[in-house]
Amino acid sequence: MSTSSDPPVPRGTAHRKRLGFLSFGHWQAAPGSRTPTAADSLQQTVELAVAAEELGVDGAYVRVHHFARQIAAPFPLLAAMAARTSRIELGTGVIDMRYENPLYMAEEAATADLLSRGRLQLGVSRGSPEPAYRGSEAFGYVPPEGATAADVARAKTSLFRQAIAGAGVVRADVGGAPSEATLAIQPRSPGLEDRIWWGSGSSDTAVWAGREGMNLMSSTLLLEETGVPFDELQASQIHAFREAWDAAGWKREPRVSVSRSVIPILDDTDRRLFGRDGGADQVGHLDGALSRFGRTYTGEPDVIAAELARDRAVREADTILLTVPNQLGVEHNARLLEAVVRHVAPAIGWSPATATA
């Protein structure tokens, strides 16, 4: 694994650099929170998508968690966002496939994608550590004997992808007997199968995603630790993914997203809430592995711009997702996004989207 301090030459890509926000959708009736209820969180997520589109931002993404005061059922929310916007990509980062019925999810995803006129970008994965003990079993999904959580998530993802691509998944009925003919899930939204992303927490899972032909979604942590800075570790993950993609012979150009915590300091309120130095990477144990967590970029916009321009993984990715402090409300987060759009994003090669982008 490379530890060179020289920035890599970004791979040529047919995709322009894209910028999106990623909301965890927290709600809590606590002092200072602008999202005391679930209804507030959902409605404000829609409103922030509208505001982001007006700013020229490319994507509005939501985290999905169960048994927590966060967004849990993404497809009704994505459909509501689609109804209020016309251009911005709408996505998830990520759906925990252990909790999903793949065929019902295929129906929901196709329906939401049709309503959005083909703007869904769905991140799926095994999911992250959660508050519930074996929570997916409460949903009725008990893993087969000897199967791991990763095995279950991958098997369900495979069936989901087959279903949205139009494969027959059940035999037709002929007078109470099974026919040789098979039926596909309806409706189908053509092209959705190319807009599925795997949320990868390691180089090994990135390689698997590349072999399987899914786009790569990498967050602010990696479930591995080699002693190199986070951005270099993540850039190596991206390289491994692209090598696996090419070796598998996929014809289309894959997309790669990385998440970053970026907080420009614009006034005294920002300084009071976020004025502490973002510091360096953090290393700790998560999900049974020694993991590396990326730093927070906070400070004056010009300083953040220079730092992000040197971030190796940001240079390699075609999509940058900014995690937003959603409990501070739509106005605050729209102002944060505007500051990034005006003062930070141009330094990483981003330019505003147009209606035809």
Tab-separated table of C-alpha atoms in Angstrom:
chain	number	residue	atom	x	y	z
A	1	MET	CA	0.000	0.000	0.000
A	2	SER	CA	1.424	3.343	-1.012
A	3	THR	CA	2.474	5.821	1.656
A	4	SER	CA	3.814	8.437	-0.735
A	5	SER	CA	3.010	12.027	0.129
A	6	ASP	CA	2.614	12.882	-3.562
A	7	PRO	CA	-1.039	13.206	-4.600
A	8	PRO	CA	-2.209	10.571	-7.088
A	9	VAL	CA	-3.181	11.480	-10.593
A	10	PRO	CA	-6.984	11.085	-10.609
A	11	ARG	CA	-8.271	8.466	-13.008
A	12	GLY	CA	-9.925	9.826	-16.129
A	13	THR	CA	-13.680	9.653	-15.790
A	14	ALA	CA	-16.693	10.448	-17.897
A	15	HIS	CA	-18.376	11.919	-14.825
A	16	ARG	CA	-18.019	15.504	-13.693
A	17	LYS	CA	-17.138	16.021	-10.051
A	18	ARG	CA	-20.374	15.996	-8.044
A	19	LEU	CA	-21.208	17.426	-4.645
A	20	GLY	CA	-23.996	16.220	-2.366
A	21	PHE	CA	-25.102	16.314	1.235
A	22	LEU	CA	-25.639	13.328	3.497
A	23	SER	CA	-28.134	13.656	6.364
A	24	PHE	CA	-28.319	11.263	9.277
A	25	GLY	CA	-31.857	12.520	9.947
A	26	HIS	CA	-31.464	12.731	13.720
A	27	TRP	CA	-34.299	14.109	15.783
A	28	GLN	CA	-34.381	14.833	19.491
A	29	ALA	CA	-36.299	17.203	21.738
A	30	ALA	CA	-33.122	18.628	23.261
A	31	PRO	CA	-31.979	22.214	23.902
A	32	GLY	CA	-30.797	23.762	20.649
A	33	SER	CA	-32.329	21.103	18.410
A	34	ARG	CA	-34.410	22.374	15.495
A	35	THR	CA	-35.694	18.859	14.827
A	36	PRO	CA	-37.519	17.757	17.974
A	37	THR	CA	-39.744	15.196	16.209
A	38	ALA	CA	-39.591	12.614	13.438
A	39	ALA	CA	-41.985	14.748	11.380
A	40	ASP	CA	-39.572	17.690	11.659
A	41	SER	CA	-36.653	15.545	10.507
A	42	LEU	CA	-38.498	14.186	7.480
A	43	GLN	CA	-40.008	17.491	6.380
A	44	GLN	CA	-36.721	19.337	6.814
A	45	THR	CA	-34.879	16.712	4.772
A	46	VAL	CA	-37.231	17.419	1.886
A	47	GLU	CA	-36.802	21.179	2.337
A	48	LEU	CA	-33.016	20.895	2.451
A	49	ALA	CA	-33.072	18.918	-0.816
A	50	VAL	CA	-35.040	21.774	-2.395
A	51	ALA	CA	-32.589	24.374	-1.047
A	52	ALA	CA	-29.586	22.311	-2.172
A	53	GLU	CA	-30.955	21.991	-5.695
A	54	GLU	CA	-31.396	25.752	-5.872
A	55	LEU	CA	-27.719	26.145	-4.909
A	56	GLY	CA	-26.630	23.842	-7.726
A	57	VAL	CA	-25.703	20.959	-5.409
A	58	ASP	CA	-25.869	17.608	-7.180
A	59	GLY	CA	-27.122	15.145	-4.569
A	60	ALA	CA	-29.346	14.723	-1.505
A	61	TYR	CA	-28.551	11.516	0.384
A	62	VAL	CA	-29.911	10.055	3.617
A	63	ARG	CA	-28.553	7.556	6.119
A	64	VAL	CA	-30.817	4.635	7.062
A	65	HIS	CA	-30.881	3.213	10.604
A	66	HIS	CA	-33.349	1.075	12.519
A	67	PHE	CA	-34.363	1.239	16.174
A	68	ALA	CA	-32.942	4.767	16.418
A	69	ARG	CA	-34.231	8.339	16.184
A	70	GLN	CA	-33.080	8.558	12.576
A	71	ILE	CA	-34.435	7.924	9.088
A	72	ALA	CA	-35.564	4.299	8.800
A	73	ALA	CA	-37.890	4.042	5.761
A	74	PRO	CA	-36.149	5.821	2.874
A	75	PHE	CA	-38.424	5.206	-0.103
A	76	PRO	CA	-41.429	7.320	0.962
A	77	LEU	CA	-38.971	10.075	1.837
A	78	LEU	CA	-37.134	9.803	-1.491
A	79	ALA	CA	-40.462	9.961	-3.323
A	80	ALA	CA	-41.425	13.099	-1.386
A	81	MET	CA	-38.052	14.646	-2.243
A	82	ALA	CA	-38.599	13.730	-5.892
A	83	ALA	CA	-41.963	15.488	-5.911
A	84	ARG	CA	-40.391	18.759	-4.751
A	85	THR	CA	-37.257	18.712	-6.945
A	86	SER	CA	-36.456	18.197	-10.611
A	87	ARG	CA	-32.714	17.723	-11.069
A	88	ILE	CA	-30.856	16.729	-7.910
A	89	GLU	CA	-29.811	13.100	-7.383
A	90	LEU	CA	-31.613	11.366	-4.510
A	91	GLY	CA	-29.852	8.612	-2.662
A	92	THR	CA	-29.168	6.505	0.397
A	93	GLY	CA	-25.949	5.936	2.266
A	94	VAL	CA	-26.654	3.152	3.094
A	95	ILE	CA	-29.610	0.736	3.313
A	96	ASP	CA	-28.840	-2.191	5.618
A	97	MET	CA	-29.815	-5.143	3.434
A	98	ARG	CA	-30.154	-7.496	6.410
A	99	TYR	CA	-33.486	-5.780	7.157
A	100	GLU	CA	-34.872	-5.885	3.624
A	101	ASN	CA	-37.183	-8.117	1.613
A	102	PRO	CA	-35.304	-7.858	-1.716
A	103	LEU	CA	-38.361	-8.245	-3.950
A	104	TYR	CA	-40.534	-5.775	-2.062
A	105	MET	CA	-37.571	-3.393	-1.979
A	106	ALA	CA	-37.271	-3.799	-5.769
A	107	GLU	CA	-40.901	-2.684	-6.177
A	108	GLU	CA	-40.399	0.299	-3.854
A	109	ALA	CA	-37.118	1.330	-5.467
A	110	ALA	CA	-38.485	1.155	-9.008
A	111	THR	CA	-41.583	3.122	-8.000
A	112	ALA	CA	-39.531	5.876	-6.348
A	113	ASP	CA	-37.118	5.961	-9.283
A	114	LEU	CA	-39.933	6.342	-11.803
A	115	LEU	CA	-41.431	9.160	-9.739
A	116	SER	CA	-38.028	10.865	-9.687
A	117	ARG	CA	-37.560	10.300	-13.450
A	118	GLY	CA	-34.443	8.205	-12.922
A	119	ARG	CA	-32.632	10.184	-10.233
A	120	LEU	CA	-32.162	7.516	-7.544
A	121	GLN	CA	-28.646	6.524	-6.463
A	122	LEU	CA	-29.052	3.722	-3.921
A	123	GLY	CA	-26.275	2.869	-1.501
A	124	VAL	CA	-26.706	-0.583	0.062
A	125	SER	CA	-24.513	-2.640	2.354
A	126	ARG	CA	-24.297	-4.971	5.312
A	127	GLY	CA	-24.966	-1.985	7.537
A	128	SER	CA	-23.127	-0.495	10.470
A	129	PRO	CA	-23.136	-1.348	14.190
A	130	GLU	CA	-26.632	-0.748	15.577
A	131	PRO	CA	-28.384	-0.370	18.934
A	132	ALA	CA	-30.494	-3.525	18.478
A	133	TYR	CA	-29.118	-6.969	19.184
A	134	ARG	CA	-29.696	-8.988	15.999
A	135	GLY	CA	-32.287	-6.413	15.041
A	136	SER	CA	-33.046	-7.813	11.597
A	137	GLU	CA	-34.375	-10.976	13.233
A	138	ALA	CA	-37.118	-8.868	14.822
A	139	PHE	CA	-38.146	-8.042	11.245
A	140	GLY	CA	-38.467	-11.765	10.572
A	141	TYR	CA	-35.145	-12.299	8.804
A	142	VAL	CA	-33.246	-15.042	10.623
A	143	PRO	CA	-29.969	-15.907	8.888
A	144	PRO	CA	-29.425	-19.489	7.765
A	145	GLU	CA	-27.263	-21.676	9.957
A	146	GLY	CA	-23.620	-20.711	9.569
A	147	ALA	CA	-24.311	-17.580	7.509
A	148	THR	CA	-22.698	-14.302	8.548
A	149	ALA	CA	-24.308	-10.873	8.415
A	150	ALA	CA	-22.213	-10.159	5.336
A	151	ASP	CA	-23.402	-13.377	3.671
A	152	VAL	CA	-27.042	-12.411	4.241
A	153	ALA	CA	-26.575	-8.852	2.976
A	154	ARG	CA	-24.758	-9.974	-0.157
A	155	ALA	CA	-27.312	-12.671	-1.005
A	156	LYS	CA	-30.193	-10.229	-0.604
A	157	THR	CA	-28.368	-7.608	-2.655
A	158	SER	CA	-27.872	-10.116	-5.463
A	159	LEU	CA	-31.576	-10.960	-5.583
A	160	PHE	CA	-32.543	-7.282	-5.395
A	161	ARG	CA	-30.263	-6.429	-8.301
A	162	GLN	CA	-31.622	-9.276	-10.391
A	163	ALA	CA	-35.171	-8.108	-9.679
A	164	ILE	CA	-34.626	-4.453	-10.627
A	165	ALA	CA	-32.873	-5.608	-13.815
A	166	GLY	CA	-36.030	-7.449	-14.875
A	167	ALA	CA	-35.088	-11.076	-14.213
A	168	GLY	CA	-37.869	-13.585	-13.688
A	169	VAL	CA	-38.045	-14.324	-9.979
A	170	VAL	CA	-41.119	-16.566	-9.666
A	171	ARG	CA	-42.887	-19.101	-11.852
A	172	ALA	CA	-46.183	-18.083	-13.422
A	173	ASP	CA	-49.338	-19.840	-12.283
A	174	VAL	CA	-51.281	-21.950	-14.808
A	175	GLY	CA	-54.483	-23.313	-13.366
A	176	GLY	CA	-52.965	-23.805	-9.938
A	177	ALA	CA	-49.740	-25.344	-11.236
A	178	PRO	CA	-46.337	-23.756	-11.894
A	179	SER	CA	-45.543	-22.805	-15.469
A	180	GLU	CA	-42.115	-22.939	-17.059
A	181	ALA	CA	-42.492	-19.196	-17.655
A	182	THR	CA	-41.260	-16.786	-14.993
A	183	LEU	CA	-42.541	-13.402	-13.878
A	184	ALA	CA	-40.510	-10.282	-13.147
A	185	ILE	CA	-41.167	-7.713	-10.464
A	186	GLN	CA	-43.256	-4.745	-11.623
A	187	PRO	CA	-42.815	-1.895	-12.141
A	188	ARG	CA	-39.331	-1.753	-13.545
A	189	SER	CA	-37.281	1.423	-13.933
A	190	PRO	CA	-34.701	0.923	-16.710
A	191	GLY	CA	-31.181	1.953	-15.741
A	192	LEU	CA	-31.682	1.669	-11.988
A	193	GLU	CA	-29.470	-1.416	-11.919
A	194	ASP	CA	-26.487	0.800	-12.875
A	195	ARG	CA	-27.185	3.169	-9.985
A	196	ILE	CA	-26.618	0.777	-7.090
A	197	TRP	CA	-23.648	1.520	-4.806
A	198	TRP	CA	-22.022	-0.761	-2.260
A	199	GLY	CA	-21.100	0.895	1.044
A	200	SER	CA	-17.623	-0.474	1.577
A	201	GLY	CA	-15.685	-0.314	4.843
A	202	SER	CA	-12.508	-2.065	3.684
A	203	SER	CA	-10.342	-2.787	0.675
A	204	ASP	CA	-11.598	-6.376	0.562
A	205	THR	CA	-15.242	-5.322	0.275
A	206	ALA	CA	-14.286	-2.662	-2.263
A	207	VAL	CA	-12.695	-5.363	-4.415
A	208	TRP	CA	-15.848	-7.470	-4.089
A	209	ALA	CA	-18.018	-4.504	-5.133
A	210	GLY	CA	-15.838	-3.943	-8.181
A	211	ARG	CA	-16.113	-7.577	-9.217
A	212	GLU	CA	-19.893	-7.436	-8.798
A	213	GLY	CA	-20.274	-4.300	-10.927
A	214	MET	CA	-21.616	-1.909	-8.283
A	215	ASN	CA	-20.497	1.674	-7.742
A	216	LEU	CA	-18.386	2.323	-4.628
A	217	MET	CA	-19.552	4.348	-1.622
A	218	SER	CA	-16.914	4.967	1.054
A	219	SER	CA	-17.601	6.918	4.239
A	220	THR	CA	-15.554	8.683	6.912
A	221	LEU	CA	-14.306	5.444	8.465
A	222	LEU	CA	-12.587	2.286	7.317
A	223	LEU	CA	-12.570	-0.991	9.214
A	224	GLU	CA	-8.842	-1.383	8.778
A	225	GLU	CA	-5.747	0.341	10.080
A	226	THR	CA	-2.303	0.286	8.459
A	227	GLY	CA	-0.776	3.398	9.977
A	228	VAL	CA	-1.182	5.622	6.913
A	229	PRO	CA	-3.394	8.736	6.879
A	230	PHE	CA	-7.086	8.176	6.244
A	231	ASP	CA	-7.175	9.830	2.828
A	232	GLU	CA	-4.289	7.663	1.585
A	233	LEU	CA	-5.900	4.521	2.984
A	234	GLN	CA	-9.176	5.430	1.279
A	235	ALA	CA	-7.427	6.263	-1.996
A	236	SER	CA	-5.847	2.801	-1.933
A	237	GLN	CA	-9.308	1.322	-1.375
A	238	ILE	CA	-10.556	3.202	-4.444
A	239	HIS	CA	-7.618	1.958	-6.531
A	240	ALA	CA	-8.313	-1.637	-5.470
A	241	PHE	CA	-11.967	-1.207	-6.436
A	242	ARG	CA	-11.141	0.140	-9.890
A	243	GLU	CA	-8.588	-2.592	-10.547
A	244	ALA	CA	-11.199	-5.221	-9.669
A	245	TRP	CA	-13.766	-3.452	-11.859
A	246	ASP	CA	-11.449	-3.435	-14.852
A	247	ALA	CA	-10.406	-7.048	-14.299
A	248	ALA	CA	-14.069	-8.091	-14.262
A	249	GLY	CA	-14.544	-6.554	-17.690
A	250	TRP	CA	-17.397	-4.175	-16.906
A	251	LYS	CA	-17.976	-1.810	-19.806
A	252	ARG	CA	-19.385	1.275	-18.135
A	253	GLU	CA	-17.338	3.708	-16.049
A	254	PRO	CA	-18.000	3.176	-12.309
A	255	ARG	CA	-18.765	5.954	-9.900
A	256	VAL	CA	-17.051	6.456	-6.538
A	257	SER	CA	-18.212	8.596	-3.634
A	258	VAL	CA	-16.489	9.548	-0.401
A	259	SER	CA	-18.022	11.304	2.601
A	260	ARG	CA	-16.434	14.178	4.462
A	261	SER	CA	-17.368	16.249	7.513
A	262	VAL	CA	-16.868	19.836	6.344
A	263	ILE	CA	-17.873	22.782	8.563
A	264	PRO	CA	-16.888	26.265	7.315
A	265	ILE	CA	-16.674	28.826	10.127
A	266	LEU	CA	-18.600	31.886	8.972
A	267	ASP	CA	-19.714	33.683	12.129
A	268	ASP	CA	-19.673	33.618	15.929
A	269	THR	CA	-22.409	30.979	16.066
A	270	ASP	CA	-20.351	28.621	13.899
A	271	ARG	CA	-17.277	29.406	15.972
A	272	ARG	CA	-19.111	28.575	19.196
A	273	LEU	CA	-20.556	25.315	17.867
A	274	PHE	CA	-17.726	24.071	15.665
A	275	GLY	CA	-14.737	26.282	16.350
A	276	ARG	CA	-12.575	23.518	17.739
A	277	ASP	CA	-9.813	22.288	15.472
A	278	GLY	CA	-10.986	19.315	13.443
A	279	GLY	CA	-7.731	17.630	14.410
A	280	ALA	CA	-6.285	14.499	12.917
A	281	ASP	CA	-7.580	11.050	12.069
A	282	GLN	CA	-8.766	8.888	14.940
A	283	VAL	CA	-8.026	5.207	15.458
A	284	GLY	CA	-10.250	2.918	17.511
A	285	HIS	CA	-12.135	-0.340	17.632
A	286	LEU	CA	-15.437	-0.617	15.756
A	287	ASP	CA	-17.417	-3.699	14.806
A	288	GLY	CA	-14.634	-5.948	16.070
A	289	ALA	CA	-11.892	-4.324	13.993
A	290	LEU	CA	-9.203	-1.719	14.545
A	291	SER	CA	-10.505	1.134	12.420
A	292	ARG	CA	-9.410	4.537	11.168
A	293	PHE	CA	-11.813	7.501	11.252
A	294	GLY	CA	-11.315	10.488	8.980
A	295	ARG	CA	-10.869	13.960	10.432
A	296	THR	CA	-13.399	16.793	10.431
A	297	TYR	CA	-12.559	19.737	8.186
A	298	THR	CA	-13.500	22.843	10.138
A	299	GLY	CA	-12.200	26.406	9.952
A	300	GLU	CA	-12.069	29.336	7.592
A	301	PRO	CA	-13.363	28.416	4.115
A	302	ASP	CA	-10.080	29.155	2.322
A	303	VAL	CA	-8.172	26.934	4.750
A	304	ILE	CA	-10.647	24.070	4.302
A	305	ALA	CA	-10.480	24.469	0.526
A	306	ALA	CA	-6.705	24.095	0.545
A	307	GLU	CA	-6.867	21.050	2.827
A	308	LEU	CA	-9.518	19.276	0.751
A	309	ALA	CA	-7.573	19.969	-2.431
A	310	ARG	CA	-4.746	17.884	-0.937
A	311	ASP	CA	-7.058	15.036	0.159
A	312	ARG	CA	-6.033	12.053	-1.973
A	313	ALA	CA	-9.405	10.263	-1.833
A	314	VAL	CA	-11.331	13.455	-2.600
A	315	ARG	CA	-9.164	13.832	-5.697
A	316	GLU	CA	-9.901	10.257	-6.759
A	317	ALA	CA	-13.678	10.258	-6.181
A	318	ASP	CA	-16.217	11.690	-8.602
A	319	THR	CA	-18.779	12.369	-5.847
A	320	ILE	CA	-18.202	14.085	-2.491
A	321	LEU	CA	-20.923	13.779	0.154
A	322	LEU	CA	-20.903	16.348	2.955
A	323	THR	CA	-22.352	15.186	6.256
A	324	VAL	CA	-24.626	17.905	7.629
A	325	PRO	CA	-25.608	18.695	11.246
A	326	ASN	CA	-29.289	18.275	10.436
A	327	GLN	CA	-30.561	19.100	13.935
A	328	LEU	CA	-29.536	22.730	13.372
A	329	GLY	CA	-32.329	23.093	10.823
A	330	VAL	CA	-32.733	23.854	7.137
A	331	GLU	CA	-31.615	27.494	7.210
A	332	HIS	CA	-28.318	26.722	8.946
A	333	ASN	CA	-27.520	23.772	6.700
A	334	ALA	CA	-28.453	25.618	3.523
A	335	ARG	CA	-26.061	28.384	4.583
A	336	LEU	CA	-23.356	25.793	5.238
A	337	LEU	CA	-23.874	24.265	1.778
A	338	GLU	CA	-23.817	27.693	0.162
A	339	ALA	CA	-20.481	28.457	1.826
A	340	VAL	CA	-19.046	25.185	0.543
A	341	VAL	CA	-20.401	25.825	-2.957
A	342	ARG	CA	-18.945	29.321	-3.112
A	343	HIS	CA	-15.676	29.051	-1.244
A	344	VAL	CA	-14.604	25.417	-0.924
A	345	ALA	CA	-15.886	23.164	-3.716
A	346	PRO	CA	-14.161	24.945	-6.639
A	347	ALA	CA	-10.815	23.988	-5.082
A	348	ILE	CA	-11.613	20.289	-5.554
A	349	GLY	CA	-12.670	20.666	-9.184
A	350	TRP	CA	-16.406	21.088	-8.699
A	351	SER	CA	-18.570	23.489	-10.664
A	352	PRO	CA	-22.324	24.117	-10.291
A	353	ALA	CA	-24.730	21.827	-12.045
A	354	THR	CA	-27.013	23.064	-14.793
A	355	ALA	CA	-30.428	21.852	-15.793
A	356	THR	CA	-28.827	19.736	-18.517
A	357	ALA	CA	-25.903	18.357	-16.459
